[in-house]
CSV table of C-alpha atoms and ligand atoms in Angstrom, one decimal:
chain,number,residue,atom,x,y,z
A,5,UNK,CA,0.0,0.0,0.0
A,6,UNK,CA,1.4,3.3,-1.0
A,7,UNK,CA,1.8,6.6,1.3
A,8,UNK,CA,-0.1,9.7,1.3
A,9,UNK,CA,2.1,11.2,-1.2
A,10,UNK,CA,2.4,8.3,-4.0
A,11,UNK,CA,-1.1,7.7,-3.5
A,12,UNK,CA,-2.5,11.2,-4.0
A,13,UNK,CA,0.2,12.8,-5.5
A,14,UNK,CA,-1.7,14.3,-8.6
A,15,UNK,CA,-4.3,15.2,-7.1
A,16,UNK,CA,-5.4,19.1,-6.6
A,17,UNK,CA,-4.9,18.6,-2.5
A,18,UNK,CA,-2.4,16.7,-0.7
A,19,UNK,CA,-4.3,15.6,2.7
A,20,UNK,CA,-2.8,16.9,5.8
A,21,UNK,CA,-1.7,14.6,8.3
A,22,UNK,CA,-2.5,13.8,11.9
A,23,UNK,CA,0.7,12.0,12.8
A,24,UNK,CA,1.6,9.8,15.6
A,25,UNK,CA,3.9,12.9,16.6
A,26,UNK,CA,0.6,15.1,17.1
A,27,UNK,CA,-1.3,12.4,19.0
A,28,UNK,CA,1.5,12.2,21.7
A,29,UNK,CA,1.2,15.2,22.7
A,30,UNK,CA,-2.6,14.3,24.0
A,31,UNK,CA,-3.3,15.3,27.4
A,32,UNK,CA,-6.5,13.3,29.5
A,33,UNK,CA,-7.6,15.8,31.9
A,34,UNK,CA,-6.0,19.3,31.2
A,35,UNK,CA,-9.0,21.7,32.5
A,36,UNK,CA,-8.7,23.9,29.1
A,37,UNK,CA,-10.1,20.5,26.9
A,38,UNK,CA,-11.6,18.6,29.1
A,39,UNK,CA,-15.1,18.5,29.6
A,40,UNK,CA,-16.6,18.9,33.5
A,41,UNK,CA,-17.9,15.9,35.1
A,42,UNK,CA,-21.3,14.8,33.9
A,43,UNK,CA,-23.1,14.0,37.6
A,44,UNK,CA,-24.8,10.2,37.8
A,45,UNK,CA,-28.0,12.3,39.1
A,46,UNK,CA,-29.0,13.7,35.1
A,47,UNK,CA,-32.5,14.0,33.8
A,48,UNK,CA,-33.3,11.8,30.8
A,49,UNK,CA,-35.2,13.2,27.8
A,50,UNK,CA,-37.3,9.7,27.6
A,51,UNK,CA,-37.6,6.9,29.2
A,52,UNK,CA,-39.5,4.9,25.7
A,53,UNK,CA,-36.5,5.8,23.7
A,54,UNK,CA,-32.6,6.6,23.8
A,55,UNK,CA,-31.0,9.7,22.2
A,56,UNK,CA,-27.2,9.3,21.0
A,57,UNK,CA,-26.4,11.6,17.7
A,58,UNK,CA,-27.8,14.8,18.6
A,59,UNK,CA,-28.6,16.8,14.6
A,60,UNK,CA,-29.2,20.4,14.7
A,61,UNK,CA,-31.6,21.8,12.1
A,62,UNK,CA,-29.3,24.5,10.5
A,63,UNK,CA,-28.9,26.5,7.2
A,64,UNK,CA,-26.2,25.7,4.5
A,65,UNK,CA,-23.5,28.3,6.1
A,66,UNK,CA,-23.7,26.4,9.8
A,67,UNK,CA,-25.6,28.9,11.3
A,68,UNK,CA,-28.5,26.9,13.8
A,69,UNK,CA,-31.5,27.7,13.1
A,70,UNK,CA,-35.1,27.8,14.4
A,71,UNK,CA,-38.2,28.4,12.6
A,72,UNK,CA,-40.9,30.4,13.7
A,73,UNK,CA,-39.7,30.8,16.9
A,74,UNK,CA,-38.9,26.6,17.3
A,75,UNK,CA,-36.0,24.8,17.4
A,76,UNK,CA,-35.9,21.7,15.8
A,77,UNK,CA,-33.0,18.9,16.6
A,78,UNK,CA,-32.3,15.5,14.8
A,79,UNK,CA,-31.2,12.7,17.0
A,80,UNK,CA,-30.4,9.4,16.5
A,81,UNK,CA,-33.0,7.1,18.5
A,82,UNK,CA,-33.8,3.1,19.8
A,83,UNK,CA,-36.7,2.0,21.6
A,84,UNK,CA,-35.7,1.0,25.1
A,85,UNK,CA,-36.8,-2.4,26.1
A,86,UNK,CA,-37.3,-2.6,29.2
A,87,UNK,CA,-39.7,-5.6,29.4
A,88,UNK,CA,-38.6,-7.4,26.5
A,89,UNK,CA,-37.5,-11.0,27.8
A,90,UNK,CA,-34.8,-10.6,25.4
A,91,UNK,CA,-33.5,-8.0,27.6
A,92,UNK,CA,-33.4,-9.6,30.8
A,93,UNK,CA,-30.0,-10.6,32.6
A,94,UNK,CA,-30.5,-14.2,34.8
A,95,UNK,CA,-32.1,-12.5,37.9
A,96,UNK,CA,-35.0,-11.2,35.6
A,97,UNK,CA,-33.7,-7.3,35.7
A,98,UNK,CA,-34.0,-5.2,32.8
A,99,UNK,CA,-29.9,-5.3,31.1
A,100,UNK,CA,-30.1,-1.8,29.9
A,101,UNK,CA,-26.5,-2.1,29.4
A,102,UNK,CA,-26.9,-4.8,26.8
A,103,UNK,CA,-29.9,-2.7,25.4
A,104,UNK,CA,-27.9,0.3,24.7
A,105,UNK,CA,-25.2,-1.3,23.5
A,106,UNK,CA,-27.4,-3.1,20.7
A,107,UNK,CA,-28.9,0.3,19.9
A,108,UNK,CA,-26.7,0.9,16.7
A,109,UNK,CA,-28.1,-2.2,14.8
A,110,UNK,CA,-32.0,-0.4,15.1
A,111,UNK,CA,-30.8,3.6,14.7
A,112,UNK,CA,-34.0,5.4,13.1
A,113,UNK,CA,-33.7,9.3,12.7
A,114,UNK,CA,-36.2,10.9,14.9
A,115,UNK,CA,-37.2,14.9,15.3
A,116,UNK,CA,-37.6,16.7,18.5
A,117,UNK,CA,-38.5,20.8,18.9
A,118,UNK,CA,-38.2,23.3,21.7
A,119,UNK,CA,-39.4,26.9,22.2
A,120,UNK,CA,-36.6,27.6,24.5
A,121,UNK,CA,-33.4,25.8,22.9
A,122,UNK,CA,-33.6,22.6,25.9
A,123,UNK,CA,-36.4,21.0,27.2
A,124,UNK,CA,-36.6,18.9,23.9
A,125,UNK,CA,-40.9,17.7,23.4
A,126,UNK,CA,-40.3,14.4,21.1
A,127,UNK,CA,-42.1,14.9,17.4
A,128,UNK,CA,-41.7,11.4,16.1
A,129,UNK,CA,-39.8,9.4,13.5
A,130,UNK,CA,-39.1,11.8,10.5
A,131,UNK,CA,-39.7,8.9,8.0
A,132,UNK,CA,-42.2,6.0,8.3
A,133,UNK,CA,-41.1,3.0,8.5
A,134,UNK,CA,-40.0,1.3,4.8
A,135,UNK,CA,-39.1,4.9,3.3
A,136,UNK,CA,-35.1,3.9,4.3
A,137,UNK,CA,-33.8,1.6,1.9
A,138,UNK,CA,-31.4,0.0,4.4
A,139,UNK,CA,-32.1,-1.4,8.4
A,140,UNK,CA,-30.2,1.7,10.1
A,141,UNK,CA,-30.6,4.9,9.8
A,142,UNK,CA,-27.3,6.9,11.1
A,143,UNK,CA,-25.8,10.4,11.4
A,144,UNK,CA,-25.9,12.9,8.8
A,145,UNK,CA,-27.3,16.7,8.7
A,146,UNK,CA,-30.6,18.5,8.3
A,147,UNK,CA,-30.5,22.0,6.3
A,148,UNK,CA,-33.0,24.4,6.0
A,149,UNK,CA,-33.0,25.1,2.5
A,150,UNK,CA,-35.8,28.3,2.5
A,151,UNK,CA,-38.6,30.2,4.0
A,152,UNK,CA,-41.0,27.6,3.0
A,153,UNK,CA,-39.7,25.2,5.4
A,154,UNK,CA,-37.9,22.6,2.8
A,155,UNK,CA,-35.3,21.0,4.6
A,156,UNK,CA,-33.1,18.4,2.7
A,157,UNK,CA,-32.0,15.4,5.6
A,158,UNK,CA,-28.1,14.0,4.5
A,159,UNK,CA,-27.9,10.8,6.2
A,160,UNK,CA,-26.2,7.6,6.4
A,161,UNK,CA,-28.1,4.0,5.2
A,162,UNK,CA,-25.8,1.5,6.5
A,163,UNK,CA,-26.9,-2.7,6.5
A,164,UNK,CA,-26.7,-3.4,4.1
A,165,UNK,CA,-23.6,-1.4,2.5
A,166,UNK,CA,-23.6,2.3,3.8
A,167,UNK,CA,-24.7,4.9,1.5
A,168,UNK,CA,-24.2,8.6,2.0
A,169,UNK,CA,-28.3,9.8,1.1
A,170,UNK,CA,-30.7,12.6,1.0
A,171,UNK,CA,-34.3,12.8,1.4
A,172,UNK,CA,-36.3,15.8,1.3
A,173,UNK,CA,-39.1,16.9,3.3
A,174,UNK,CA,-40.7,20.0,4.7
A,175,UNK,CA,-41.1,21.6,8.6
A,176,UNK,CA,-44.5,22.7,9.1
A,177,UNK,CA,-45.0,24.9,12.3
A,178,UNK,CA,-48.4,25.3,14.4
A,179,UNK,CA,-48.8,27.8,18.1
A,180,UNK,CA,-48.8,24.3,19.5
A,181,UNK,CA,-45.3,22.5,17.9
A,182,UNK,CA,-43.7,21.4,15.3
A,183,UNK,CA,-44.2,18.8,12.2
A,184,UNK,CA,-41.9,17.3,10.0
A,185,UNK,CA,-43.9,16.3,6.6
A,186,UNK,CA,-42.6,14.5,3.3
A,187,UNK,CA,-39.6,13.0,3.5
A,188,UNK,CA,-40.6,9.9,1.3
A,189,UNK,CA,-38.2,9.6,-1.3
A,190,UNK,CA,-34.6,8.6,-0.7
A,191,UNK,CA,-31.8,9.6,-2.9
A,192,UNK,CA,-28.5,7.5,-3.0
A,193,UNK,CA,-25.6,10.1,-3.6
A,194,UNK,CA,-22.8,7.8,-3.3
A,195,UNK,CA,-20.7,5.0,-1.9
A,196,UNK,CA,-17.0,4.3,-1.0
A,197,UNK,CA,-14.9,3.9,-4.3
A,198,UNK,CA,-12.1,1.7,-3.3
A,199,UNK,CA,-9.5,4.1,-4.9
A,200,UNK,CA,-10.1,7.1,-2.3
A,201,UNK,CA,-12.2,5.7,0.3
A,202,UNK,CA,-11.9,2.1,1.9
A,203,UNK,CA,-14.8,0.1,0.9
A,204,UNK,CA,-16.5,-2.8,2.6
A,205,UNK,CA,-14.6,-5.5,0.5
A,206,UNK,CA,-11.6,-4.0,1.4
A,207,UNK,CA,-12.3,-4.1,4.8
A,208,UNK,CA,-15.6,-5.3,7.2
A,209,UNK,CA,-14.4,-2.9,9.8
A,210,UNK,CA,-14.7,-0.2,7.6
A,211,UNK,CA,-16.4,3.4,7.9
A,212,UNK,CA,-18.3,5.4,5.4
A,213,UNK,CA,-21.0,7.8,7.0
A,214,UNK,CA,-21.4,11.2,8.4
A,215,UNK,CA,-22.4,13.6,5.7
A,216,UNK,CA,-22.2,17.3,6.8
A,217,UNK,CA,-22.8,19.5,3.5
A,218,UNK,CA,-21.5,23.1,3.6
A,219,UNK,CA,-20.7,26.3,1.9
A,220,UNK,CA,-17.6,27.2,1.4
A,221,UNK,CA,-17.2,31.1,2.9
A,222,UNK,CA,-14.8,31.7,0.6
A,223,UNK,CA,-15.4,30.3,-3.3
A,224,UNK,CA,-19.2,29.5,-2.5
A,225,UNK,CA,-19.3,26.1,-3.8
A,226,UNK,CA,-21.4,23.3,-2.1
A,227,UNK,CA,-19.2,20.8,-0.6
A,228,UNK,CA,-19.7,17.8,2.2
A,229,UNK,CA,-17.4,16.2,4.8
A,230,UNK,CA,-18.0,12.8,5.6
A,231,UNK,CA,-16.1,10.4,7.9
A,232,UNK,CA,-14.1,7.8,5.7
A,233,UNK,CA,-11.1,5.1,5.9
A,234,UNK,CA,-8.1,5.4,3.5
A,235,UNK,CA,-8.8,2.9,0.7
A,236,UNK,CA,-6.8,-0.5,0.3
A,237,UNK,CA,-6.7,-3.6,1.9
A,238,UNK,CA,-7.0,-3.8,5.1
A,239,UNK,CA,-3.2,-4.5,6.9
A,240,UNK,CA,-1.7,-3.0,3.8
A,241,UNK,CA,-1.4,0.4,4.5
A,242,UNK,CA,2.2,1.6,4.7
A,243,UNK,CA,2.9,3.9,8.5
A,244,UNK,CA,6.1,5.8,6.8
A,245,UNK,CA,8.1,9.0,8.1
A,246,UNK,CA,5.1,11.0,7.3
A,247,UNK,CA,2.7,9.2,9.2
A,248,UNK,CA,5.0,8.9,12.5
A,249,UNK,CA,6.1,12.7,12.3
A,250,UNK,CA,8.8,13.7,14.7
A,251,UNK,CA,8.9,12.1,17.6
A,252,UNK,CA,11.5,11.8,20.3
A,253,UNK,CA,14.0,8.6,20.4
A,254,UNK,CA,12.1,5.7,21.3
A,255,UNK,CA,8.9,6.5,19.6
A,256,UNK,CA,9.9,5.2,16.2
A,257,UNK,CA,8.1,1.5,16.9
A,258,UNK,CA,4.5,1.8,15.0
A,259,UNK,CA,3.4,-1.8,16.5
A,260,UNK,CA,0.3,-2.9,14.1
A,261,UNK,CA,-0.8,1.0,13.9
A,262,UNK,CA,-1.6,-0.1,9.9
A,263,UNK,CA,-4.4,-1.6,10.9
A,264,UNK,CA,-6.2,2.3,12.0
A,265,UNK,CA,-6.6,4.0,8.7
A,266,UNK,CA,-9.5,6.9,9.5
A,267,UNK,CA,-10.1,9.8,7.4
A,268,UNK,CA,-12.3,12.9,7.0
A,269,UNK,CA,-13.5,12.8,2.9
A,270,UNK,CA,-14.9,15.7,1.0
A,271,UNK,CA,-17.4,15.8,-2.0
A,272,UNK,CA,-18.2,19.0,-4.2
A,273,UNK,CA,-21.5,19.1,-5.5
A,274,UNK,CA,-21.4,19.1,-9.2
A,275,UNK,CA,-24.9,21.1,-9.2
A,276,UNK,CA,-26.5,23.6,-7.3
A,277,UNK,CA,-29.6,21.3,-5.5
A,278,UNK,CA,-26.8,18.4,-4.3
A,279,UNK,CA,-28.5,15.7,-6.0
A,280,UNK,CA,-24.9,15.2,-7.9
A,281,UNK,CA,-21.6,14.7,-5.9
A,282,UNK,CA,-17.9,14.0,-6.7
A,283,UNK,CA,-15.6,12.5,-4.3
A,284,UNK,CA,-12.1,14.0,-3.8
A,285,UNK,CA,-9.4,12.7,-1.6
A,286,UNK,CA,-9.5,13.1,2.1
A,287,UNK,CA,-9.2,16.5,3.7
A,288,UNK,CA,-7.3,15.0,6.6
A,289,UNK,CA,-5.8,11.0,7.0
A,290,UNK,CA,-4.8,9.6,10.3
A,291,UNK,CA,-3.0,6.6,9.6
A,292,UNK,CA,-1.4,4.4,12.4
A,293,UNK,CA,-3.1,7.3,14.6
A,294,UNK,CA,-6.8,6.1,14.7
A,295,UNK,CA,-9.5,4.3,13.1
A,296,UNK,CA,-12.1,6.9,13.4
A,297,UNK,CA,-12.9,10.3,12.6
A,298,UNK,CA,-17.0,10.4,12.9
A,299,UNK,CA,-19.1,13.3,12.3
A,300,UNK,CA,-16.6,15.7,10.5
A,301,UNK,CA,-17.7,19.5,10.8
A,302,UNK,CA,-16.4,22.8,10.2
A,303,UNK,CA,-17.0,26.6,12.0
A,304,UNK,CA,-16.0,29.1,9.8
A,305,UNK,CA,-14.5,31.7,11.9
A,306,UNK,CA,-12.0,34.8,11.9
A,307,UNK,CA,-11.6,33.8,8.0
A,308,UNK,CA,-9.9,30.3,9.3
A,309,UNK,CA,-11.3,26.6,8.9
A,310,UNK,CA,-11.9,24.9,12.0
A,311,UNK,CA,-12.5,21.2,11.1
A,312,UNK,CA,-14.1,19.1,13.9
A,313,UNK,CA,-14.5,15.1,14.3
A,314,UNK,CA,-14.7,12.7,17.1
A,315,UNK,CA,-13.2,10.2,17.9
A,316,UNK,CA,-12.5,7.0,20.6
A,317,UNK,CA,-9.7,6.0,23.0
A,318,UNK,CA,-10.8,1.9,21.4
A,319,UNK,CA,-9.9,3.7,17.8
A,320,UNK,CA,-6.1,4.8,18.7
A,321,UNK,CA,-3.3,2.9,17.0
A,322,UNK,CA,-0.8,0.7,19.3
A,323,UNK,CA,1.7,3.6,20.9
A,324,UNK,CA,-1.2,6.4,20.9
A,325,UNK,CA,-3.8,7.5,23.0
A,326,UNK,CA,-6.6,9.9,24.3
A,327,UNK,CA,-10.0,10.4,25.8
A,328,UNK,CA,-13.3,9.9,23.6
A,329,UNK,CA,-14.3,13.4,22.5
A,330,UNK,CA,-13.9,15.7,20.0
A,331,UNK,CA,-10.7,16.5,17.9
A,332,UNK,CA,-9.9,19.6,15.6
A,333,UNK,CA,-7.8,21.1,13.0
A,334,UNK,CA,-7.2,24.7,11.7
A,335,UNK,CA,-6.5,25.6,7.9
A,336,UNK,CA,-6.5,29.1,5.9
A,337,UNK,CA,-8.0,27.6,3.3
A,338,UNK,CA,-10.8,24.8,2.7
A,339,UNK,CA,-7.9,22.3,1.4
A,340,UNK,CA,-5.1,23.4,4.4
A,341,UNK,CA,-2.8,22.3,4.9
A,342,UNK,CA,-4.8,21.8,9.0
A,343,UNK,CA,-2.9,22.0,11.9
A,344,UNK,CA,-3.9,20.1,15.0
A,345,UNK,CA,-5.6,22.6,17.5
A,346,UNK,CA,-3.7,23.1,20.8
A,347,UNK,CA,-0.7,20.9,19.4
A,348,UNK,CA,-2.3,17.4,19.8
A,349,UNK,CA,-5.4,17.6,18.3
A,350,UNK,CA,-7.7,17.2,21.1
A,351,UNK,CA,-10.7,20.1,22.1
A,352,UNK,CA,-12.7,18.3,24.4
A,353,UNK,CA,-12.8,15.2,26.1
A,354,UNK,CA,-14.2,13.2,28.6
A,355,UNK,CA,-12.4,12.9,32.1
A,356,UNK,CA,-10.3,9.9,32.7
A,357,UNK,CA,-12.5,9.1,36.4
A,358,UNK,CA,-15.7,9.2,33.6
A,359,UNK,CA,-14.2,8.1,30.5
A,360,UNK,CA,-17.4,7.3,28.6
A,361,UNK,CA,-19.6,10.3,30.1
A,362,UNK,CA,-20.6,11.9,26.7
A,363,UNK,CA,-19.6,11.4,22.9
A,364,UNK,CA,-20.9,13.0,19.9
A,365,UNK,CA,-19.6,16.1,20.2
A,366,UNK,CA,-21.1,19.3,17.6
A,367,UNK,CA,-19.4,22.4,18.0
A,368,UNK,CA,-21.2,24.9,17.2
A,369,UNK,CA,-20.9,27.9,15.3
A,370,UNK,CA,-21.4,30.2,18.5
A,371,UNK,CA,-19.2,28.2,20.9
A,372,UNK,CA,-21.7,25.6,22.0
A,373,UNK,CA,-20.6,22.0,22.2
A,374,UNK,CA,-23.5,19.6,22.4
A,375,UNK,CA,-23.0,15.8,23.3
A,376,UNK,CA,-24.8,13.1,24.4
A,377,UNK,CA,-24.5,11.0,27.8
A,378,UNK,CA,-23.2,7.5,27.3
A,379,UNK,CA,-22.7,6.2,30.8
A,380,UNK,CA,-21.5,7.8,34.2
A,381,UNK,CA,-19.9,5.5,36.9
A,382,UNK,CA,-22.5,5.5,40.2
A,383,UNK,CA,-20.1,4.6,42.5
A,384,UNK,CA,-15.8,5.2,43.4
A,385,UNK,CA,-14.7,2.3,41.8
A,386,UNK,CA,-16.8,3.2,38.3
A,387,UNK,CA,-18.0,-0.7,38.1
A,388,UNK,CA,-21.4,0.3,38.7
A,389,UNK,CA,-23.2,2.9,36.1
A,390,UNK,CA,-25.8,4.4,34.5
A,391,UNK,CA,-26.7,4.7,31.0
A,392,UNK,CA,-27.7,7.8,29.2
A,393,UNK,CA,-28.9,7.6,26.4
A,394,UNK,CA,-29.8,11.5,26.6
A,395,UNK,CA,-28.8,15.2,25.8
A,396,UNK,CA,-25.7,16.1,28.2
A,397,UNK,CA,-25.0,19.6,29.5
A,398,UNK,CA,-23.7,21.7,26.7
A,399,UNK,CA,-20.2,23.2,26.9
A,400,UNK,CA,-18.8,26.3,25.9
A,401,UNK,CA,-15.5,26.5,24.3
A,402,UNK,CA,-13.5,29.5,22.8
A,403,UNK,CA,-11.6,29.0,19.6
A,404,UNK,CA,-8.5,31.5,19.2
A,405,UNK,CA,-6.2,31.4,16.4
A,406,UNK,CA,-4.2,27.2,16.9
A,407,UNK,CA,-5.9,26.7,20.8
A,408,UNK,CA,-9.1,26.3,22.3
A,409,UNK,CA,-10.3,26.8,26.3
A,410,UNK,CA,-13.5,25.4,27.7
A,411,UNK,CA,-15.1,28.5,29.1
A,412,UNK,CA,-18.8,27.6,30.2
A,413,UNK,CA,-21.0,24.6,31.2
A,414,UNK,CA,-25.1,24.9,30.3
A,415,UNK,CA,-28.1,23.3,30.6
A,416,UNK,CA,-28.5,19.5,29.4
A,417,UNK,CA,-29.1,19.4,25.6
A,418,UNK,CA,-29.0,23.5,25.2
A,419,UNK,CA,-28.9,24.0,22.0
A,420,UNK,CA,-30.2,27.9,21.6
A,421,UNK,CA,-30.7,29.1,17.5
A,422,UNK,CA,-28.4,31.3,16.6
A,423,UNK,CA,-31.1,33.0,13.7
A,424,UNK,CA,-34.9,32.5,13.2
A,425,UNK,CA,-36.6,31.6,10.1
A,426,UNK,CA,-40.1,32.7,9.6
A,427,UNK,CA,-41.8,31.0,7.0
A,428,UNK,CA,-43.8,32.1,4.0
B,21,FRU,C1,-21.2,8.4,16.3
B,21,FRU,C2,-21.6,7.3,15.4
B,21,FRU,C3,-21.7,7.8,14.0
B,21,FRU,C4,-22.7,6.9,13.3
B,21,FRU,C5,-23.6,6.5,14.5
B,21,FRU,C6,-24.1,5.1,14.5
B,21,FRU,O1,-21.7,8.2,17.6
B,21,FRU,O2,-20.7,6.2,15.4
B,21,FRU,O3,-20.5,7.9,13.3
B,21,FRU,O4,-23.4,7.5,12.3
B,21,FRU,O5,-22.9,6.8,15.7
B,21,FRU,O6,-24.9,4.9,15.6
């Protein structure tokens, strides 16, 4: 398997690198990126359903927006089971452990709204059951698309294959709530190639999902991030000079770090409605660094390109580590070369005494980091916990120039618009 360069050397972009140099310098439980404990005592948004992926409704430039005075998120939701016999450990108690953990096989997209940016009231499933082509329905993006309330939904259908898709619908607002109508027709916009992006054949660990379509600020093209794996054959990828970076004596040994081959892809709309897409090598590879880069997203700000994706501490290649949480990268222009914010990478992550608190991190244009609660330990030794499956507190972070500092802690699932919509 050839390197970065040989393998995209004619392209218009080389990808920037997240080297094994960068990951070192990853630091569990510095106060500026880590986020504050999530207490064992939170509220959960339902107890029929968990939450995980949390998807803000937002317009084509980022910006979160409500309509007619309602916020509107997208989350990622599983019945909870409770009384299902299938979900009962030997002593007849409800295994919610075992029932979150399945929760990825039976994903559906559901829609909640809010008058005061928390306090989510549950709308429903945003399509009927059948509409998907595939069994799960994962992350992707709503946009607003106008003042009559269209909103195209980007999403993953994954099992079989995983297709990056769209489906349009509309948001229809009343004194009382919120509706989501439509969204009957699923478009495929396309799959892993093999050439760029590692495909299911090449590997059955792969990842192809996440679609988060954008603007560009600065050449106003439609483009889309998506979380990818570099293609080839999975073991063949080569961790060179360029991969390992500079790292002090006794850091040279990669172990079997060519087995963790994540990427963050980009796509540039060939027309203006995003029905037609064309794949271009990965913005950012992090080869014998880690497996995943999930939910890629940008926040345009002071002119720069802050690129977002989160990641696990199970994803990290042999010789590297860090907390689950979100990662970023700062370029001058769309195509960088990105720099690893505060040195290493890491923005926010979860303490090491809670290291699965929250995951799914979405920074926000205005600051605002919103998660979701995975599991807090209930007790000193962290063998006992409880599983979320709800919004966590938001955090606030500042962004300044190559650093970030966590500034501010909110309300569970605050997620306040940043500009209102009122529709025609
Ligand atoms: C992140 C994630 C996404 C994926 C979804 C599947 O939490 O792994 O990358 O779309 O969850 O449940």
């Amino acid at each position: 398997m050839k390197s970065n360069t040989e393998k995209f050397g004619k392209t218009p972009h080389q990808p920037s690198l997240w080297t094994r140099a960068d990951a070192l310098k990853v630091r569990a439980d510095d106060p500026t990126t880590t986020q504050p404990l999530v207490s064992a005592n939170f509220p959960v948004l339902s107890d029929e359903v968990f939450i995980w992926d949390t998807m803000p409704l937002r317009d084509i430039d980022g910006n979160i927006t409500s309509v007619d005075g309602w916020s509107v998120i997208f989350t990622l939701t599983a019945d909870r089971h409770p009384n299902d016999p299938q979900y009962l450990d030997q002593n007849g108690n409800y295994d919610i452990t075992r029932d979150w953990n399945d929760r990825h096989g039976r994903a559906k997209m559901y829609y909640w709204f809010s008058r005061t940016g928390k306090d989510w009231e549950l709308g429903g499933r945003v399509m009927a059951e059948g509409v998907s082509p595939t069994v799960r329905e994962w992350a992707g993006t709503p946009i607003l698309l106008n003042e009559q309330g269209e909103v195209d939904l980007y999403y993953t259908a994954v099992t079989p294959g995983a297709t990056i898709v769209k489906v349009r619908g509309r948001v229809v607002t009343t004194e009382h709530g919120v509706s989501l109508v439509g969204f009957e027709k699923v478009k495929p916009l396309f799959e892993a190639d093999g050439k760029m992006y590692q495909t299911e054949a090449q590997n059955a660990f792969w990842g192809f999902r996440d679609p988060w379509p954008f603007r560009d600020p600065k050449d106003s093209k439609l483009y889309m991030l998506f979380e990818g794996n570099v293609a080839g054959e999975r073991g063949s990828h080569k961790v060179g000079e360029a991969e390992v970076g500079d790292v002090p004596p006794g850091y040279e040994d990669v172990g079997n770090s060519r087995f963790q081959t994540a990427c963050v892809g980009i796509a540039v709309a060939r027309d203006e409605d995003g029905d037609d897409w064309e794949m271009l090598p990965p913005l950012l590879t992090a080869v014998g660094v880690n497996d995943q880069t999930e939910r890629p997203h940008f926040v345009f700000q002071d002119g720069k390109y802050y690129l977002f994706t989160i990641s696990h501490t199970f994803t990290y290649a042999d010789g590297v580590t860090g907390p689950d949480g979100v990662y970023g990268f700062v370029a001058d222009s769309l195509f960088g070369p990105y720099v690893p914010l505060n040195g290493s990478g890491l923005v926010l992550g979860n303490p090491s005494s809670q290291p699965f608190q929250t995951y799914s991190h979405c920074v926000m244009p205005n600051g605002l980091v919103t998660s979701f609660i995975d599991s807090v330990p209930t007790d000193e030794t962290g063998t006992q916990i409880r599983i979320g499956g709800t919004e966590a507190p938001t955090v606030g972070i500042k962004i300044k120039g190559q650093q970030t500092f966590v500034v501010a802690e909110y309300d569970y699932g605050y997620i306040p618009p940043m500009l209102d919509v009122t529709l025609k």
